[in-house]
Amino acid sequence: MAAQQVNFRNYSVGEGLAQSQVFAIIEDPEGYIWFGTRGGGISKFDGVSFRQLTTRDGLINDFISCFIKNKKGEIIIGTAVGISVYNGKKFQNYPLEYKSNPVPINAIAEDKNGILWLATNKGLYVFKNGEYTCVSCKHALNRDMISSVFIDGKNSVWYGDDFGLNHLDSVNRSLAATTYRRKDGFTNVLVRSIRSWGKSELLVATYGGGLQLFSGSKASPSILNENFESNIIHDVLYDKKGNCWIATYDAGIYRIRLSDSLITHFGVQEGLANDHVSTLYEDSWGNIWVGTSGGGVSRYSGEQFIHYTEKNGLAGNYIFSLCHQGDSVLWMGTSVKGVLKMNLRNGEIIHYNADSGFVDEKVKSIFCDNNGVIWLGSEGKGLWRKDSSGFKNFTTRDGLSSNWIKDILRDKSGKLWLATAGGGITVITNEHPFTARKISEGDGLSKSRVNCLHQDQNGRIWYGTEGGGIGVISDESIKNYSLEEGLSSAIVRGMREDKNGFLWVATGGGGLSRVDIYRSAKIERFTKDNGLSSDNLYLLEIDDQNNLWAGSDNGVDHLILNENSEVTEKKHYGKSEGFQGIETCQNSVTKTRDGSLWFGTINGLTRHDPRSSERNNFAPRMRFTGINLFYQPIANTRFADHVSKWGEIDDDLQLNYDENHIGFEFIGIDQRSPVSVKYQWKLDGVDEEWSPLSLKREVTYSNLPPGDYVFMVRGINEDGVVSTEPLQYSFFIHPPFWQQWWFRLLLILFFVIIIASVIILITRRSRLRHKALREKLKVEKQMVELEQKALRLQMNPHFIFHALNSIQGLITQKDEKTARSYLAKFSRLMRSILENSREQLIPLEKEVETLQDYLLLERFTRNDSFDFEIITDESIDTSEIMIPSLLLQPFVENALIHGFSGLQRRGHIKIEFRLHGKILECMVEDNGIGRKQAFENKMQKDAQHKSMALIVTQERLALLNQQSGDIKDSGAIQIEDLFDEKNQAAGTRVIIRIAVDGN
């Protein structure tokens, strides 16, 4: 009988296990499975990867012999030097010594009072409140080697050694232990494990004597021993389903179904990692973990998949084609050329090849008809017929379109349809005599390479091609469907029709297509985006529940369909889920009458019995495995104190504004189907909805603005069970200082101050500007008034009267020429005075012209009694220098009226202009009688005129120089008395200083 490989998943050093000898297994409260090794410490397994815990992490010793979880939820680890207690965050170590030598711990049990009982190499100890007490020493027992300890339902202590079974009374443990030996019925006294059996019996596993039943005070060998290939028993386990598992030294494990005593053996041939089994453990998901000595650990997850390979008697591991015959025969084409026939009842396998009248060639298609005839499609050797008389061959010589047969179909009318590689379709219409018809591209086929065939409920033949999509042959007409009609890929490898009349099409690279072949011919697509594990499909099958199975390059997907053939649920089965073959072969699938599905893979034959499938009702246990800042683990950042020695990560990170690139790594622990767990996440504050389902176990958020955030993630197992509460992680990103409330307040105050200052400055400037404007207007007004006064002073009526009388006298004397000359000078003078009076400043040359005309007329009216000269410095550009209009005339007039009054000599007036930087000096000098004599003359009227002229001129100069700021008021007009050698008055000199723009 061929052995079968069941759903064992093996892990050893190559998969990340610390060491290949596993002597202890336990599940921690978070769902991690701990494996205690002999020298490698503890390997902590999340279903996907291992993490090692050793003395570097605080463990007392790396040689682990046993685990137990106490009533507090702590994990007690027995080692070669004492125990370590793990409280969920760290180890607390308690070394045990005897005469300064370390004492190994072999087994641990906890009684109802929370006291730990330790089986050690130096006797039986109790551990309480962190202290050890030797019980066997107290009772003066000479047997040091205690291998096992057990607490029964009455809180009694049982322990085994190399001499038998020992019992401590539950009431008075101070008494010596009761011992049971060979005299009490034990055929072997090397006790290795103690378990309850039934209501009052004990099942004692021994080294060399198999199982011993102990009842009352007598022991006897178990009748189960005759079924075991080994009598060295290491461990016994009762699972939740009512099975008893037996671990042996050299024969693997045995499962005893307690309901009917059915015994099943599992060894290396059935897929177990090693036949030397040291310990057994059942986790929350119902997995049975098998610790071996030298083979690592094996996980048994039930028998929904049974695997057959060359180790089980197959001729080859590549299974290219399958077909079932009746209830008990399976035909298969394998990589070893020829065909295999396997009896499903007894496992017998017969290999047909050239020696059996067949052919040494690959068989890519098999069809079993209802008459017991087997049709075999070979690769290059045509079609073969197998019946009770033997094999018969048909090739292109007999009318086949090609010798490469890819699929075989018998339609409702009895015709045999052959899909060929390169020859289109061959239809065998009659076998006696052999008659065949060819259908090619010339007849309407989309491609001549045809991979698969299917007949629908209306009798139409559907075909799938390599690159031409699908087509349907009906009433001698052919209609094709490809990418243009919505097919997901033109490469078609398999077709199946469900009970609702939808044709499902497996494609290469395009996933699934569903065609409504009886109604609208509408085509829908299902790809990895819709949850498929792969778009590269090789086979399809519909099970008895009208659900779809799709084989791909990484396992099979199980699609649950509702009553409308809509996909409601998807499950993936790969290596981790027990589908050991992994990659399936094209169209290599069949369904037997009991509903089992048989899949051909590149790594053997796999059977699935839907009746063995159990729903996984355990939601994934979510855990963070890492948090990164800018792709750096936070343990390598300034937040290293947020990460414990065990990798646990405290939340509520307080991040700076530029620490805004954060990534999360997580896992949903599901020891039944870890790689099938899908995840949804969202970041509260960023995401409004949960993300789509994804197999990704990490997510990154970048350029996050400041604020409070809570990252949430939840897991969904392969049966759609969602985590009850999402895993959460909160963090806060501080805003930069310029976004802080205090900075914003300061900024607002600053801007208020700036705005207020600007307003005040503008107001002040406006006031100053208005003040300056008022001052300017005031000055201009004063200037205008003074100029008017100066004009009135210059327009001396006496001068005008005398000038006109003098001109009239010339006219009377009939000296008209002279009269006209002076009259022109008079009119020019008047016009010049009037024009200049309109301007505040006039060029110096105009002032000189005006003075010259004035002095000429004055000299004319005064009978030519004085001389004058006007001197201008050569460096002065008289056209550019601007001076106040009507400025010097009053001083010249004052010299004529007062300086020359009573003068005995000829008068002389000298006017001179000199430039000193930006100061223009104007000098009016006369050789008159001087100021003292003029005052004494008491010419009141003229004195008043002089006084007014001087005052007006001083005020005008003061206003002008005030604007420039270059001359003080006190230095604007300077009057000097002139004296001769005898100190007699010799005239007066007036110097007027005016600020100008320069030469």
CSV table of C-alpha atoms in Angstrom, one decimal, residues 612-927:
chain,number,residue,atom,x,y,z
A,612,SER,CA,-12.2,17.4,6.1
A,613,SER,CA,-12.2,21.2,5.8
A,614,GLU,CA,-13.0,23.1,8.9
A,615,ARG,CA,-13.8,26.8,9.2
A,616,ASN,CA,-11.1,28.9,11.0
A,617,ASN,CA,-13.0,30.8,13.6
A,618,PHE,CA,-10.0,32.4,15.2
A,619,ALA,CA,-9.4,36.0,14.2
A,620,PRO,CA,-5.8,36.9,13.6
A,621,ARG,CA,-4.0,38.2,16.7
A,622,MET,CA,-2.6,41.5,15.6
A,623,ARG,CA,0.9,42.6,16.7
A,624,PHE,CA,3.3,45.3,15.6
A,625,THR,CA,6.6,43.9,14.4
A,626,GLY,CA,8.3,47.3,13.7
A,627,ILE,CA,7.8,51.0,13.4
A,628,ASN,CA,10.2,53.1,11.3
A,629,LEU,CA,11.0,56.7,11.0
A,630,PHE,CA,12.4,57.6,7.6
A,631,TYR,CA,12.9,53.8,7.0
A,632,GLN,CA,15.0,53.5,10.2
A,633,PRO,CA,13.7,51.3,13.0
A,634,ILE,CA,12.8,53.5,16.0
A,635,ALA,CA,15.2,51.4,18.0
A,636,ASN,CA,18.0,53.1,16.0
A,637,THR,CA,16.6,56.6,16.6
A,638,ARG,CA,16.3,58.9,19.5
A,639,PHE,CA,13.2,57.0,20.5
A,640,ALA,CA,15.1,53.8,21.4
A,641,ASP,CA,13.6,53.9,24.9
A,642,HIS,CA,10.2,53.3,23.4
A,643,VAL,CA,11.3,49.8,22.4
A,644,SER,CA,11.6,47.1,25.0
A,645,LYS,CA,14.3,44.4,24.9
A,646,TRP,CA,11.6,42.1,23.6
A,647,GLY,CA,10.7,44.4,20.7
A,648,GLU,CA,7.5,45.7,22.2
A,649,ILE,CA,6.9,49.2,21.1
A,650,ASP,CA,5.3,51.9,23.3
A,651,ASP,CA,2.9,54.2,21.6
A,652,ASP,CA,2.3,57.9,22.0
A,653,LEU,CA,5.4,59.0,20.2
A,654,GLN,CA,6.0,62.7,20.4
A,655,LEU,CA,7.6,63.7,17.1
A,656,ASN,CA,9.0,66.9,15.7
A,657,TYR,CA,7.5,68.5,12.7
A,658,ASP,CA,10.2,67.2,10.4
A,659,GLU,CA,9.9,63.6,11.8
A,660,ASN,CA,6.8,63.1,9.6
A,661,HIS,CA,7.7,60.0,7.6
A,662,ILE,CA,6.5,57.0,9.6
A,663,GLY,CA,6.1,53.3,8.6
A,664,PHE,CA,4.3,50.5,10.4
A,665,GLU,CA,5.1,46.8,10.2
A,666,PHE,CA,2.6,44.3,11.6
A,667,ILE,CA,1.4,40.8,11.5
A,668,GLY,CA,-1.9,39.0,12.2
A,669,ILE,CA,-0.8,35.8,14.0
A,670,ASP,CA,-2.7,32.9,12.5
A,671,GLN,CA,-0.9,29.6,13.0
A,672,ARG,CA,-3.4,27.8,10.8
A,673,SER,CA,-2.9,29.8,7.6
A,674,PRO,CA,-0.5,32.6,8.2
A,675,VAL,CA,0.1,33.7,4.6
A,676,SER,CA,-3.6,33.9,3.9
A,677,VAL,CA,-4.2,36.7,6.4
A,678,LYS,CA,-5.2,39.9,4.8
A,679,TYR,CA,-5.1,43.3,6.3
A,680,GLN,CA,-6.9,46.6,6.3
A,681,TRP,CA,-5.6,49.8,7.8
A,682,LYS,CA,-6.3,53.5,8.2
A,683,LEU,CA,-4.6,56.5,9.8
A,684,ASP,CA,-7.2,58.4,11.8
A,685,GLY,CA,-6.6,62.0,10.7
A,686,VAL,CA,-5.7,61.1,7.2
A,687,ASP,CA,-7.8,58.2,5.9
A,688,GLU,CA,-11.5,58.4,6.0
A,689,GLU,CA,-12.1,54.7,5.1
A,690,TRP,CA,-10.3,51.5,5.7
A,691,SER,CA,-7.9,50.5,3.0
A,692,PRO,CA,-8.8,47.7,0.6
A,693,LEU,CA,-7.8,44.2,1.7
A,694,SER,CA,-4.2,43.5,1.1
A,695,LEU,CA,-1.6,40.8,1.9
A,696,LYS,CA,1.0,43.6,2.6
A,697,ARG,CA,2.2,43.7,6.2
A,698,GLU,CA,3.7,47.2,6.1
A,699,VAL,CA,2.5,50.6,5.3
A,700,THR,CA,4.2,54.0,5.2
A,701,TYR,CA,2.9,57.5,5.5
A,702,SER,CA,5.0,60.5,4.4
A,703,ASN,CA,4.9,64.3,4.7
A,704,LEU,CA,2.3,64.1,7.5
A,705,PRO,CA,1.3,67.6,8.7
A,706,PRO,CA,1.4,68.3,12.5
A,707,GLY,CA,-1.3,66.8,14.6
A,708,ASP,CA,-2.7,63.9,16.6
A,709,TYR,CA,-2.8,60.5,14.8
A,710,VAL,CA,-4.0,57.0,15.5
A,711,PHE,CA,-2.9,54.2,13.2
A,712,MET,CA,-5.3,51.3,13.1
A,713,VAL,CA,-4.9,47.9,11.4
A,714,ARG,CA,-7.0,44.8,11.5
A,715,GLY,CA,-6.6,41.3,10.1
A,716,ILE,CA,-8.9,38.9,8.3
A,717,ASN,CA,-8.2,35.2,8.1
A,718,GLU,CA,-8.9,32.9,5.1
A,719,ASP,CA,-12.5,32.3,6.3
A,720,GLY,CA,-13.3,36.0,6.6
A,721,VAL,CA,-13.1,36.3,10.4
A,722,VAL,CA,-12.0,39.8,11.3
A,723,SER,CA,-10.0,40.9,14.3
A,724,THR,CA,-12.4,41.9,17.1
A,725,GLU,CA,-10.5,45.1,17.9
A,726,PRO,CA,-8.1,46.8,15.5
A,727,LEU,CA,-4.5,47.1,16.6
A,728,GLN,CA,-3.8,50.8,17.4
A,729,TYR,CA,-0.8,53.0,17.7
A,730,SER,CA,-1.1,56.7,18.6
A,731,PHE,CA,1.5,59.4,17.9
A,732,PHE,CA,1.7,63.2,17.8
A,733,ILE,CA,3.6,65.4,15.4
A,734,HIS,CA,4.4,68.7,17.0
A,735,PRO,CA,4.0,71.7,14.8
A,736,PRO,CA,7.2,73.8,14.2
A,737,PHE,CA,7.7,76.7,16.5
A,738,TRP,CA,6.3,79.1,13.9
A,739,GLN,CA,3.0,77.2,14.0
A,740,GLN,CA,2.9,77.1,17.8
A,741,TRP,CA,0.1,79.2,19.5
A,742,TRP,CA,2.6,81.2,21.5
A,743,PHE,CA,4.6,82.0,18.3
A,744,ARG,CA,1.4,82.9,16.4
A,745,LEU,CA,0.4,85.2,19.4
A,746,LEU,CA,3.8,86.8,19.3
A,747,LEU,CA,3.5,87.1,15.6
A,748,ILE,CA,0.1,88.7,15.8
A,749,LEU,CA,1.4,91.1,18.5
A,750,PHE,CA,4.4,91.8,16.4
A,751,PHE,CA,2.3,92.7,13.4
A,752,VAL,CA,-0.1,94.7,15.6
A,753,ILE,CA,2.9,96.7,16.8
A,754,ILE,CA,4.3,97.0,13.3
A,755,ILE,CA,0.9,98.2,12.0
A,756,ALA,CA,0.4,100.5,14.9
A,757,SER,CA,4.0,101.9,14.4
A,758,VAL,CA,3.4,102.3,10.7
A,759,ILE,CA,0.1,104.1,11.5
A,760,ILE,CA,1.8,106.3,14.1
A,761,LEU,CA,4.7,107.0,11.7
A,762,ILE,CA,2.3,107.8,8.8
A,763,THR,CA,0.3,110.0,11.1
A,764,ARG,CA,3.4,111.7,12.4
A,765,ARG,CA,4.8,112.1,8.9
A,766,SER,CA,1.5,113.4,7.8
A,767,ARG,CA,1.4,115.9,10.6
A,768,LEU,CA,4.9,116.9,10.0
A,769,ARG,CA,4.2,117.1,6.3
A,770,HIS,CA,1.1,119.2,6.9
A,771,LYS,CA,3.1,121.3,9.4
A,772,ALA,CA,5.9,121.7,6.9
A,773,LEU,CA,3.3,122.5,4.3
A,774,ARG,CA,1.7,125.1,6.6
A,775,GLU,CA,5.1,126.5,7.4
A,776,LYS,CA,6.0,126.6,3.7
A,777,LEU,CA,2.7,128.2,2.9
A,778,LYS,CA,3.3,130.6,5.7
A,779,VAL,CA,6.8,131.4,4.4
A,780,GLU,CA,5.5,131.7,0.9
A,781,LYS,CA,2.8,134.0,2.2
A,782,GLN,CA,5.3,136.0,4.1
A,783,MET,CA,7.6,136.1,1.0
A,784,VAL,CA,4.7,137.2,-1.1
A,785,GLU,CA,3.9,139.9,1.4
A,786,LEU,CA,7.5,141.0,1.7
A,787,GLU,CA,7.9,141.0,-2.0
A,788,GLN,CA,4.8,143.1,-2.3
A,789,LYS,CA,6.3,145.4,0.3
A,790,ALA,CA,9.6,145.4,-1.5
A,791,LEU,CA,7.7,146.2,-4.7
A,792,ARG,CA,5.9,149.1,-3.0
A,793,LEU,CA,9.2,150.3,-1.6
A,794,GLN,CA,10.9,150.1,-5.0
A,795,MET,CA,8.0,151.8,-6.7
A,796,ASN,CA,8.9,155.0,-4.9
A,797,PRO,CA,6.5,157.6,-6.3
A,798,HIS,CA,9.2,160.3,-5.9
A,799,PHE,CA,11.5,158.4,-8.1
A,800,ILE,CA,8.8,157.9,-10.7
A,801,PHE,CA,7.8,161.5,-10.5
A,802,HIS,CA,11.4,162.8,-10.8
A,803,ALA,CA,12.1,160.4,-13.7
A,804,LEU,CA,9.1,161.4,-15.6
A,805,ASN,CA,9.7,165.2,-14.9
A,806,SER,CA,13.3,164.8,-16.1
A,807,ILE,CA,12.1,163.1,-19.3
A,808,GLN,CA,9.5,165.8,-19.7
A,809,GLY,CA,12.2,168.4,-19.4
A,810,LEU,CA,14.1,166.8,-22.2
A,811,ILE,CA,11.0,166.8,-24.3
A,812,THR,CA,10.5,170.5,-23.5
A,813,GLN,CA,14.1,171.1,-24.5
A,814,LYS,CA,13.3,169.3,-27.7
A,815,ASP,CA,16.0,166.7,-26.9
A,816,GLU,CA,13.7,164.0,-28.1
A,817,LYS,CA,16.4,161.5,-28.8
A,818,THR,CA,17.6,161.6,-25.2
A,819,ALA,CA,14.1,161.7,-24.0
A,820,ARG,CA,13.2,158.6,-26.0
A,821,SER,CA,16.3,156.8,-24.7
A,822,TYR,CA,15.5,157.5,-21.1
A,823,LEU,CA,11.9,156.8,-21.6
A,824,ALA,CA,12.8,153.4,-23.0
A,825,LYS,CA,15.0,152.8,-20.0
A,826,PHE,CA,12.2,153.8,-17.7
A,827,SER,CA,9.7,151.6,-19.3
A,828,ARG,CA,12.1,148.7,-19.3
A,829,LEU,CA,12.8,149.3,-15.7
A,830,MET,CA,9.1,149.3,-14.9
A,831,ARG,CA,8.5,146.2,-16.9
A,832,SER,CA,11.4,144.4,-15.3
A,833,ILE,CA,10.2,145.3,-11.8
A,834,LEU,CA,6.7,144.1,-12.6
A,835,GLU,CA,7.9,140.8,-14.2
A,836,ASN,CA,10.4,140.1,-11.4
A,837,SER,CA,7.8,140.7,-8.8
A,838,ARG,CA,5.9,137.7,-10.1
A,839,GLU,CA,8.8,135.4,-9.3
A,840,GLN,CA,10.2,134.5,-5.9
A,841,LEU,CA,13.7,133.9,-7.4
A,842,ILE,CA,15.2,135.4,-10.5
A,843,PRO,CA,18.5,134.9,-12.3
A,844,LEU,CA,21.3,137.2,-11.2
A,845,GLU,CA,21.7,138.7,-14.6
A,846,LYS,CA,18.1,140.1,-14.5
A,847,GLU,CA,18.9,141.6,-11.1
A,848,VAL,CA,22.0,143.2,-12.6
A,849,GLU,CA,20.0,144.6,-15.6
A,850,THR,CA,17.3,146.0,-13.4
A,851,LEU,CA,19.9,147.7,-11.1
A,852,GLN,CA,21.8,149.1,-14.1
A,853,ASP,CA,18.6,150.7,-15.5
A,854,TYR,CA,17.6,152.0,-12.2
A,855,LEU,CA,21.0,153.7,-11.5
A,856,LEU,CA,21.0,155.2,-15.0
A,857,LEU,CA,17.6,156.8,-14.4
A,858,GLU,CA,18.6,157.9,-10.9
A,859,ARG,CA,21.8,159.5,-12.2
A,860,PHE,CA,19.7,161.2,-15.0
A,861,THR,CA,17.2,162.6,-12.5
A,862,ARG,CA,20.0,163.7,-10.2
A,863,ASN,CA,21.8,165.7,-12.8
A,864,ASP,CA,24.6,163.3,-13.3
A,865,SER,CA,25.8,163.8,-9.7
A,866,PHE,CA,27.3,160.3,-9.1
A,867,ASP,CA,29.0,157.5,-10.7
A,868,PHE,CA,28.3,153.7,-10.3
A,869,GLU,CA,29.8,150.5,-11.2
A,870,ILE,CA,28.5,146.9,-11.1
A,871,ILE,CA,31.1,144.2,-10.8
A,872,THR,CA,30.3,140.4,-11.2
A,873,ASP,CA,32.9,137.8,-10.4
A,874,GLU,CA,34.0,136.0,-13.5
A,875,SER,CA,33.4,132.6,-11.9
A,876,ILE,CA,29.7,133.4,-11.5
A,877,ASP,CA,27.3,132.2,-14.2
A,878,THR,CA,24.7,134.9,-13.8
A,879,SER,CA,22.1,133.0,-15.7
A,880,GLU,CA,22.2,130.1,-13.3
A,881,ILE,CA,22.5,131.8,-10.0
A,882,MET,CA,19.0,132.5,-8.6
A,883,ILE,CA,18.4,135.3,-6.1
A,884,PRO,CA,15.3,136.9,-4.6
A,885,SER,CA,13.8,139.5,-6.8
A,886,LEU,CA,13.8,143.2,-5.9
A,887,LEU,CA,16.5,142.6,-3.2
A,888,LEU,CA,19.3,145.1,-3.7
A,889,GLN,CA,17.4,148.1,-5.0
A,890,PRO,CA,16.3,149.4,-1.5
A,891,PHE,CA,20.0,149.5,-0.4
A,892,VAL,CA,21.0,151.3,-3.6
A,893,GLU,CA,18.2,153.8,-3.2
A,894,ASN,CA,19.1,154.3,0.5
A,895,ALA,CA,22.7,155.2,-0.5
A,896,LEU,CA,21.4,157.7,-3.1
A,897,ILE,CA,18.9,159.3,-0.7
A,898,HIS,CA,20.8,159.3,2.6
A,899,GLY,CA,24.4,158.7,1.7
A,900,PHE,CA,24.7,161.4,-0.9
A,901,SER,CA,22.5,164.0,0.9
A,902,GLY,CA,24.7,167.1,1.5
A,903,LEU,CA,27.7,165.3,0.0
A,904,GLN,CA,30.4,167.8,-1.2
A,905,ARG,CA,32.2,165.5,-3.5
A,906,ARG,CA,31.0,163.5,-6.5
A,907,GLY,CA,29.1,160.4,-5.4
A,908,HIS,CA,30.1,156.9,-6.3
A,909,ILE,CA,28.2,153.6,-5.9
A,910,LYS,CA,29.9,150.3,-6.3
A,911,ILE,CA,27.9,147.0,-6.5
A,912,GLU,CA,29.8,143.8,-6.5
A,913,PHE,CA,28.8,140.1,-6.6
A,914,ARG,CA,31.1,137.4,-5.3
A,915,LEU,CA,30.5,133.6,-4.8
A,916,HIS,CA,31.9,131.7,-1.8
A,917,GLY,CA,30.9,128.1,-2.2
A,918,LYS,CA,27.1,128.1,-1.9
A,919,ILE,CA,27.0,131.6,-0.5
A,920,LEU,CA,26.6,134.6,-2.8
A,921,GLU,CA,27.9,137.9,-1.4
A,922,CYS,CA,26.3,141.1,-2.7
A,923,MET,CA,28.0,144.3,-1.8
A,924,VAL,CA,26.6,147.8,-2.1
A,925,GLU,CA,29.2,150.4,-1.3
A,926,ASP,CA,28.9,154.2,-1.5
A,927,ASN,CA,31.2,157.1,-0.7
